[in-house]
Coordinates of C-alpha atoms in Angstrom, one line a residue:
M11 CA -28.6 -30.7 -1.8
T12 CA -28.1 -33.6 0.6
T13 CA -24.8 -35.5 0.3
R14 CA -23.2 -38.2 2.3
P15 CA -21.1 -36.7 5.1
T16 CA -17.5 -36.2 4.1
S17 CA -14.5 -37.3 6.0
T18 CA -13.5 -35.5 9.2
A19 CA -10.9 -32.7 9.2
A20 CA -8.3 -35.1 10.7
A21 CA -8.6 -37.5 7.8
R22 CA -7.8 -37.0 4.1
Q23 CA -10.8 -37.0 1.8
R24 CA -11.0 -40.0 -0.5
A25 CA -11.1 -39.1 -4.2
L26 CA -11.9 -41.1 -7.4
V27 CA -10.3 -39.7 -10.5
L28 CA -12.1 -40.4 -13.8
L29 CA -11.1 -39.7 -17.4
P30 CA -13.9 -40.1 -20.0
I31 CA -12.7 -41.1 -23.4
L32 CA -15.1 -40.2 -26.2
A33 CA -15.4 -42.9 -28.9
G34 CA -12.9 -42.1 -31.7
R35 CA -10.8 -39.7 -29.7
T36 CA -8.0 -40.1 -27.2
T37 CA -9.2 -37.7 -24.6
P38 CA -12.0 -35.3 -24.3
E39 CA -9.8 -32.3 -25.1
S40 CA -6.6 -33.5 -26.9
A41 CA -6.3 -36.3 -29.4
A42 CA -2.4 -36.2 -29.0
R43 CA -2.3 -37.4 -25.4
D44 CA -1.9 -40.9 -24.0
P45 CA -4.9 -41.6 -21.8
A46 CA -2.7 -43.4 -19.2
L47 CA -0.4 -40.4 -18.9
R48 CA -3.4 -38.0 -18.8
I49 CA -5.1 -39.9 -16.0
Q50 CA -1.7 -40.1 -14.2
E51 CA -1.5 -36.3 -14.4
A52 CA -5.0 -35.8 -13.1
A53 CA -4.3 -38.1 -10.2
G54 CA -1.2 -36.0 -9.5
L55 CA -3.3 -32.8 -9.4
A56 CA -5.7 -34.5 -6.9
E57 CA -2.7 -35.5 -4.7
A58 CA -1.5 -31.9 -4.8
L59 CA -4.7 -31.1 -3.0
D60 CA -3.8 -33.7 -0.3
L61 CA -6.6 -35.9 -1.4
D62 CA -6.4 -39.7 -0.9
V63 CA -6.8 -41.0 -4.4
A64 CA -8.7 -44.3 -4.0
G65 CA -8.7 -44.9 -7.8
A66 CA -7.7 -43.3 -11.1
E67 CA -9.1 -44.7 -14.3
S68 CA -10.5 -44.0 -17.7
F69 CA -13.7 -45.2 -19.3
P70 CA -15.2 -45.1 -22.7
L71 CA -18.0 -42.7 -23.6
R72 CA -20.2 -43.0 -26.7
R73 CA -21.4 -39.5 -26.4
Y74 CA -21.7 -36.6 -23.9
D75 CA -25.0 -36.6 -22.0
P76 CA -26.3 -33.0 -21.9
G77 CA -27.7 -33.5 -18.4
L78 CA -25.2 -35.8 -16.7
F79 CA -22.2 -35.8 -19.0
I80 CA -21.6 -39.5 -18.5
G81 CA -25.1 -40.9 -18.8
R82 CA -27.5 -42.2 -16.2
G83 CA -26.4 -45.8 -16.1
R84 CA -22.8 -44.9 -15.3
A85 CA -24.0 -42.3 -12.8
E86 CA -25.9 -45.0 -10.9
S87 CA -22.9 -47.3 -10.9
L88 CA -20.8 -44.4 -9.5
K89 CA -23.3 -43.9 -6.7
A90 CA -22.9 -47.5 -5.7
R91 CA -19.1 -47.2 -5.8
V92 CA -19.3 -44.0 -3.7
E93 CA -21.1 -45.9 -1.0
A94 CA -18.9 -49.0 -1.2
D95 CA -15.5 -47.2 -1.3
K96 CA -16.5 -44.3 0.9
I97 CA -15.7 -41.8 -1.8
D98 CA -15.9 -38.1 -0.8
V99 CA -14.9 -36.4 -4.1
I100 CA -15.2 -37.5 -7.7
I101 CA -12.9 -35.7 -10.1
I102 CA -14.0 -35.7 -13.8
D103 CA -11.0 -34.8 -16.0
A104 CA -13.0 -32.8 -18.4
A105 CA -15.0 -29.6 -18.5
L106 CA -18.5 -29.9 -17.0
S107 CA -21.3 -27.5 -17.4
P108 CA -22.9 -26.1 -14.2
V109 CA -26.0 -28.3 -14.8
Q110 CA -24.0 -31.4 -15.4
Q111 CA -22.0 -30.8 -12.2
R112 CA -25.1 -30.2 -10.1
N113 CA -27.0 -33.3 -11.5
L114 CA -24.0 -35.6 -11.0
E115 CA -23.8 -34.4 -7.4
R116 CA -27.4 -35.2 -6.9
E117 CA -27.1 -38.6 -8.5
T118 CA -23.9 -39.8 -6.8
L119 CA -24.2 -38.0 -3.4
A120 CA -20.5 -37.0 -3.7
K121 CA -18.7 -33.7 -4.4
I122 CA -18.0 -33.4 -8.2
I123 CA -15.0 -31.4 -9.4
D124 CA -14.1 -30.9 -13.1
R125 CA -10.6 -30.2 -14.4
T126 CA -11.1 -26.4 -14.3
G127 CA -12.3 -26.5 -10.7
L128 CA -9.5 -28.8 -9.7
I129 CA -6.8 -26.5 -11.1
L130 CA -8.5 -23.4 -9.6
E131 CA -8.5 -25.2 -6.2
I132 CA -4.8 -25.9 -6.4
F133 CA -4.0 -22.3 -7.4
G134 CA -6.2 -21.1 -4.4
R135 CA -4.1 -23.1 -2.0
R136 CA -0.7 -22.2 -3.6
A137 CA -1.2 -18.4 -3.7
R138 CA 0.8 -16.6 -1.0
T139 CA 1.2 -13.0 -2.0
R140 CA -1.6 -10.4 -2.2
E141 CA -1.3 -10.3 -6.0
G142 CA -1.5 -14.0 -6.3
K143 CA -4.6 -14.2 -4.1
L144 CA -6.3 -11.4 -6.1
Q145 CA -5.7 -13.2 -9.3
V146 CA -6.9 -16.6 -8.0
E147 CA -10.0 -15.0 -6.5
L148 CA -10.9 -13.3 -9.7
A149 CA -10.5 -16.6 -11.7
R150 CA -12.6 -18.5 -9.1
L151 CA -15.4 -15.9 -9.0
G152 CA -15.6 -16.0 -12.8
Y153 CA -15.9 -19.8 -12.6
E154 CA -18.4 -19.9 -9.7
R155 CA -20.7 -17.1 -11.0
S156 CA -22.4 -19.5 -13.4
R157 CA -22.6 -22.2 -10.8
L158 CA -24.6 -20.3 -8.2
V159 CA -27.6 -22.4 -9.1
R160 CA -25.6 -25.3 -7.6
T161 CA -24.0 -23.5 -4.8
W162 CA -27.1 -22.0 -3.4
T163 CA -29.6 -24.9 -3.7
H164 CA -29.8 -24.9 0.1
L165 CA -32.0 -21.8 -0.3
E166 CA -34.9 -23.7 -2.0
R167 CA -36.9 -23.2 1.2
Q168 CA -37.4 -19.6 0.0
R169 CA -40.7 -19.4 -2.0
G170 CA -42.4 -16.5 -3.7
G171 CA -45.8 -15.8 -2.3
L172 CA -47.5 -14.5 -5.5
G173 CA -46.1 -16.8 -8.0
K174 CA -44.2 -14.0 -9.7
T175 CA -40.7 -15.3 -9.1
G176 CA -38.8 -17.5 -11.5
G177 CA -38.1 -20.2 -9.0
P178 CA -37.0 -21.2 -5.4
G179 CA -34.3 -19.0 -3.9
E180 CA -34.2 -16.6 -6.8
T181 CA -34.0 -13.5 -4.8
Q182 CA -30.9 -14.7 -2.8
I183 CA -29.3 -16.0 -6.0
E184 CA -29.7 -12.7 -7.7
L185 CA -28.3 -10.9 -4.7
D186 CA -25.2 -13.1 -4.6
R187 CA -24.7 -12.7 -8.3
R188 CA -24.7 -8.9 -7.9
Q189 CA -22.3 -9.2 -5.0
I190 CA -20.0 -11.4 -7.1
A191 CA -20.2 -9.0 -10.0
Q192 CA -19.3 -6.1 -7.7
R193 CA -16.4 -8.1 -6.2
I194 CA -15.1 -8.9 -9.7
D195 CA -15.2 -5.2 -10.6
K196 CA -13.2 -4.4 -7.5
L197 CA -10.6 -7.2 -8.2
K198 CA -10.1 -6.0 -11.7
L199 CA -9.4 -2.4 -10.5
D200 CA -7.0 -3.8 -7.9
L201 CA -5.2 -5.9 -10.6
E202 CA -5.1 -2.8 -12.9
D203 CA -3.1 -1.1 -10.1
V204 CA -0.8 -4.2 -10.1
R205 CA -0.5 -3.9 -13.8
R206 CA 0.5 -0.3 -13.6
T207 CA 3.0 -1.0 -10.9
R208 CA 4.6 -3.8 -12.9
G209 CA 4.8 -1.4 -15.9
L210 CA 6.7 1.1 -13.7
Q211 CA 9.0 -1.7 -12.5
R212 CA 9.7 -2.8 -16.1
R213 CA 10.6 0.8 -17.1
A214 CA 12.9 1.1 -14.0
R215 CA 14.6 -2.1 -14.9
R216 CA 15.2 -1.0 -18.4
R217 CA 16.7 2.3 -17.2
A218 CA 19.0 0.3 -14.9
G219 CA 19.9 -1.8 -18.0
Y220 CA 18.9 -5.2 -16.8
P221 CA 17.4 -7.3 -19.5
A222 CA 14.4 -9.5 -18.4
V223 CA 14.8 -13.2 -18.8
V224 CA 11.7 -15.2 -17.9
L225 CA 11.5 -19.0 -17.2
V226 CA 8.4 -20.6 -18.7
G227 CA 7.3 -24.2 -19.1
Y228 CA 4.9 -27.0 -18.3
T229 CA 4.2 -27.5 -14.7
N230 CA 6.7 -29.7 -12.9
A231 CA 9.2 -29.3 -15.7
G232 CA 11.9 -28.1 -13.2
K233 CA 11.7 -24.3 -13.6
S234 CA 11.9 -23.5 -9.9
S235 CA 14.8 -26.0 -9.5
L236 CA 16.7 -24.3 -12.3
F237 CA 15.8 -20.8 -10.9
N238 CA 17.2 -21.9 -7.5
R239 CA 20.4 -23.2 -9.0
L240 CA 21.0 -19.9 -10.9
T241 CA 19.9 -17.5 -8.1
D242 CA 20.1 -19.3 -4.7
A243 CA 16.5 -17.9 -4.2
G244 CA 15.2 -20.7 -2.1
V245 CA 11.9 -20.9 -4.1
L246 CA 9.8 -23.9 -3.3
A247 CA 10.7 -26.7 -5.7
K248 CA 8.8 -29.9 -5.2
D249 CA 7.8 -32.9 -7.5
M250 CA 4.2 -31.7 -7.6
P251 CA 2.1 -29.7 -10.0
F252 CA 2.1 -25.9 -9.5
A253 CA 4.6 -26.0 -6.6
T254 CA 5.4 -22.3 -7.5
L255 CA 2.5 -19.9 -8.1
D256 CA 3.7 -16.4 -7.1
P257 CA 6.4 -15.0 -9.4
T258 CA 9.9 -14.4 -8.1
A259 CA 12.6 -12.3 -9.7
R260 CA 16.4 -12.2 -8.9
L261 CA 19.5 -10.8 -10.5
V262 CA 21.6 -13.4 -12.2
R263 CA 25.3 -12.7 -13.1
L264 CA 26.4 -14.1 -16.4
P265 CA 29.8 -15.3 -17.6
S266 CA 30.6 -11.9 -19.2
G267 CA 30.1 -10.2 -15.8
R268 CA 26.8 -8.6 -17.0
S269 CA 23.6 -9.3 -15.1
V270 CA 20.0 -10.0 -16.1
M271 CA 16.8 -9.9 -14.1
M272 CA 15.5 -13.5 -14.1
S273 CA 11.9 -14.4 -13.2
D274 CA 10.3 -17.7 -12.3
T275 CA 6.6 -18.0 -13.4
V276 CA 3.7 -20.3 -12.8
G277 CA 3.7 -23.5 -14.8
F278 CA 1.4 -24.1 -17.7
I279 CA -0.7 -27.2 -18.3
T280 CA -2.9 -28.9 -20.8
D281 CA -6.3 -27.2 -21.0
L282 CA -5.2 -24.4 -18.6
P283 CA -8.5 -22.7 -17.7
T284 CA -9.1 -19.5 -19.7
E285 CA -10.2 -17.9 -16.4
L286 CA -6.7 -18.3 -15.1
V287 CA -5.0 -17.0 -18.2
A288 CA -7.2 -13.9 -18.1
S289 CA -6.8 -13.3 -14.4
F290 CA -3.0 -13.8 -14.4
R291 CA -2.5 -11.5 -17.4
A292 CA -1.0 -8.8 -15.1
T293 CA 1.6 -11.2 -14.0
L294 CA 2.1 -13.0 -17.4
E295 CA 2.6 -9.7 -19.2
E296 CA 6.1 -10.1 -17.8
V297 CA 6.5 -13.0 -20.2
M298 CA 5.7 -11.0 -23.3
S299 CA 7.7 -7.9 -22.3
A300 CA 10.9 -10.0 -21.7
E301 CA 14.0 -9.7 -23.7
L302 CA 14.3 -13.5 -23.6
L303 CA 12.2 -16.5 -22.7
V304 CA 13.8 -19.7 -21.4
H305 CA 11.4 -22.6 -22.1
V306 CA 12.3 -25.2 -19.5
R307 CA 11.2 -28.6 -20.8
D308 CA 11.1 -32.0 -19.0
I309 CA 12.9 -33.8 -21.7
A310 CA 12.6 -37.1 -19.9
H311 CA 8.8 -37.0 -20.0
P312 CA 7.2 -39.3 -22.6
E313 CA 5.0 -36.4 -23.8
T314 CA 7.6 -33.7 -23.8
D315 CA 6.7 -32.7 -27.4
A316 CA 3.0 -32.4 -26.5
Q317 CA 3.9 -30.4 -23.4
R318 CA 5.9 -28.0 -25.6
D319 CA 2.9 -27.5 -27.8
D320 CA 0.7 -26.7 -24.8
V321 CA 3.2 -24.1 -23.6
L322 CA 3.3 -22.5 -27.0
D323 CA -0.5 -22.4 -27.1
V324 CA -0.6 -20.4 -23.9
L325 CA 2.1 -18.1 -25.1
A326 CA 0.1 -17.5 -28.2
Q327 CA -2.9 -16.6 -26.1
L328 CA -0.8 -14.1 -24.2
S329 CA 0.5 -12.5 -27.3
T330 CA -3.0 -11.9 -28.7
G331 CA -3.4 -8.1 -29.1
N332 CA 0.2 -7.5 -28.2
E333 CA 1.8 -5.2 -30.9
A334 CA 5.3 -5.9 -29.7
P335 CA 7.1 -8.8 -31.4
A336 CA 7.3 -12.0 -29.3
P337 CA 10.6 -12.4 -27.4
P338 CA 13.1 -14.9 -28.6
V339 CA 13.1 -18.3 -27.0
V340 CA 15.8 -20.7 -25.9
E341 CA 14.8 -24.2 -24.8
A342 CA 16.4 -25.7 -21.7
W343 CA 16.0 -29.5 -22.0
N344 CA 15.9 -30.3 -18.3
K345 CA 16.3 -33.7 -16.5
I346 CA 18.8 -35.2 -18.8
D347 CA 20.2 -37.0 -15.8
L348 CA 17.1 -39.3 -16.1
L349 CA 17.9 -40.3 -19.6
S350 CA 20.4 -42.8 -21.0
P351 CA 22.7 -41.6 -23.9
E352 CA 20.5 -43.6 -26.3
Q353 CA 17.3 -42.0 -25.1
M354 CA 19.0 -38.5 -25.2
A355 CA 20.0 -39.2 -28.8
A356 CA 16.5 -40.2 -29.8
R357 CA 15.1 -37.0 -28.2
T358 CA 17.6 -34.8 -30.0
S359 CA 16.8 -36.4 -33.3
R360 CA 13.2 -35.2 -33.0
A361 CA 14.0 -31.6 -32.1
P362 CA 12.3 -29.0 -34.2
A363 CA 14.7 -27.4 -36.7
E364 CA 14.0 -23.9 -35.5
A365 CA 14.5 -24.7 -31.8
Q366 CA 17.6 -23.3 -30.1
A367 CA 18.1 -25.8 -27.2
V368 CA 20.7 -26.8 -24.6
A369 CA 20.5 -30.0 -22.6
I370 CA 20.8 -29.4 -18.8
S371 CA 20.1 -30.9 -15.4
A372 CA 18.9 -28.5 -12.8
Q373 CA 19.5 -31.3 -10.3
T374 CA 23.2 -31.9 -11.1
G375 CA 24.1 -28.6 -12.8
S376 CA 25.1 -30.3 -16.0
G377 CA 24.8 -28.0 -19.0
V378 CA 23.9 -24.9 -16.8
S379 CA 27.1 -23.0 -17.8
E380 CA 26.3 -23.5 -21.5
L381 CA 22.8 -22.2 -20.9
L382 CA 24.1 -19.1 -19.1
A383 CA 26.4 -18.5 -22.1
I384 CA 23.5 -18.6 -24.5
I385 CA 21.4 -16.3 -22.2
D386 CA 24.4 -13.9 -22.1
R387 CA 24.5 -13.8 -25.9
M388 CA 20.7 -13.7 -26.7
A389 CA 19.5 -11.4 -23.9
F390 CA 21.8 -8.5 -24.8
G391 CA 21.8 -8.7 -28.6
A392 CA 23.6 -5.8 -30.4
M393 CA 26.4 -4.1 -28.5
R394 CA 27.3 -0.4 -28.6
L395 CA 30.7 1.2 -28.1
I396 CA 30.3 4.4 -26.0
T397 CA 32.7 6.8 -24.3
L398 CA 31.7 8.1 -20.9
R399 CA 33.1 10.5 -18.3
F400 CA 33.3 9.8 -14.6
D401 CA 34.5 11.5 -11.5
P402 CA 37.5 9.3 -10.4
A403 CA 36.0 9.2 -6.9
D404 CA 32.8 7.6 -8.2
G405 CA 34.0 4.1 -7.5
A406 CA 30.5 2.6 -7.3
G407 CA 29.5 4.0 -10.7
I408 CA 32.7 2.8 -12.3
A409 CA 32.4 -0.6 -10.8
E410 CA 28.8 -0.8 -12.0
L411 CA 29.9 0.1 -15.5
G412 CA 32.4 -2.7 -15.5
A413 CA 29.8 -5.2 -14.3
R414 CA 27.5 -4.2 -17.2
G415 CA 29.9 -4.1 -20.1
Q416 CA 33.4 -4.7 -21.2
V417 CA 35.8 -1.7 -20.7
I418 CA 37.9 -1.2 -23.8
E419 CA 40.0 1.8 -22.7
Q420 CA 40.2 4.3 -19.8
H421 CA 42.4 7.3 -19.0
I422 CA 42.4 10.5 -17.0
S423 CA 41.6 13.6 -19.2
D424 CA 43.2 17.0 -18.8
D425 CA 40.3 18.2 -16.6
G426 CA 40.9 15.4 -14.2
M427 CA 37.8 13.3 -15.2
L428 CA 38.0 9.6 -15.9
Q429 CA 37.2 8.9 -19.6
V430 CA 36.1 5.3 -20.2
T431 CA 35.4 3.7 -23.5
V432 CA 33.2 0.7 -23.0
E433 CA 31.3 -1.9 -25.0
L434 CA 27.7 -2.0 -23.6
P435 CA 24.5 -3.8 -24.6
A436 CA 22.0 -1.4 -26.3
A437 CA 19.7 -1.7 -23.3
Y438 CA 22.4 -0.5 -20.9
A439 CA 23.8 2.2 -23.3
A440 CA 20.6 4.1 -23.2
A441 CA 20.9 4.6 -19.5
Y442 CA 24.3 6.2 -19.9
E443 CA 23.7 8.5 -22.8
E444 CA 23.8 11.7 -20.6
R445 CA 27.5 11.0 -19.9
A446 CA 28.4 10.1 -23.4
L447 CA 31.1 12.0 -25.3
G448 CA 30.0 12.3 -28.9
A449 CA 28.2 9.7 -31.0
D450 CA 28.4 6.1 -30.0
T451 CA 29.2 3.3 -32.4
P452 CA 26.9 0.3 -32.9
L453 CA 28.5 -3.1 -33.0
A454 CA 27.2 -6.3 -34.6
A455 CA 25.3 -8.7 -32.4
E456 CA 27.6 -11.3 -30.9

């Protein structure tokens, strides 16, 4: 394929972002979204790739063209605009088939990226750890495998001599498909190792008695800012989509003195590519195995309710086939510092009846202590009263016990051992059963 030369490495590539709106629907994928906000989000995704967004606009579409998606007339007008505005990349905020993507590139002489390709590209640039890179590569290969007919059109010079091949470049394409399939198999094996390792880590964490609390939410909702405020972890927190990709976990001390293992996760988004959900399953399993989910919402965003639904949709995908019950959820309504009291009251009045929520600002710290108190109560659940024996010289073990529970009584027994009666969360009590004296007593949940 011959295209107009793109910009040099020293200059940012110019991008045109387009949102097709099918007649009778708000957007190609979701009738609940405001087109202006959807195109603003798509432009933000493009800017996250350091593209120079020359324009971002929506346009009406009577029907989807099977060959070009947008129709030949509009494709011709796009070609003229590419030449006039020196556009390098056209981003179509919709899902394109491989054929539609290839044909549009031929017609417009510009690089075409659909929504899935755009998000995959961002993930590819954000991944830093080996695990993150494996997951992104697996998702990208799954996406690109069906697009080899476009990727390898430079091989059209290869011709079969006896007329027995199915088309130009077929041998090379088949070879590359086999190589991709082999690489995908290898990546899946590597990620299965990651999955097993994470399973071992979860079991070790449970033996240590640290409940898992996982932050989830729409991209750019402020999860990493909240995580940094609670843990001083120094995780990248920027006003951009998918600023955080690789998961991070830290111990967080709660008001009661107990601790939880808190994890920050990748943000979700409308129409999150299924390739990413599948590839990141090893990481996102942490979400479904948690004792508590903290759903961080940008309560100041005009479409905060629709974003909530998008996050719940992804969580439902993750729970498919999972026999364990879904973890409880508390909503952290972030960015209240951007709302007036009247706006906050209006948001609160629309809150779902079943939602347990606390209004916070990760920026100012407002409401964070209330959130920690709720996490303290919900992450530990039922408490158990248990009596343990310690060597009085075991200062570290005794201090650890005090950090994990509330000591009710302690005294030195006749044999010189320290006997401690302590109120512990059920998750912690299991780790101390070997030291227990007699049966323990379950207490009601706080």
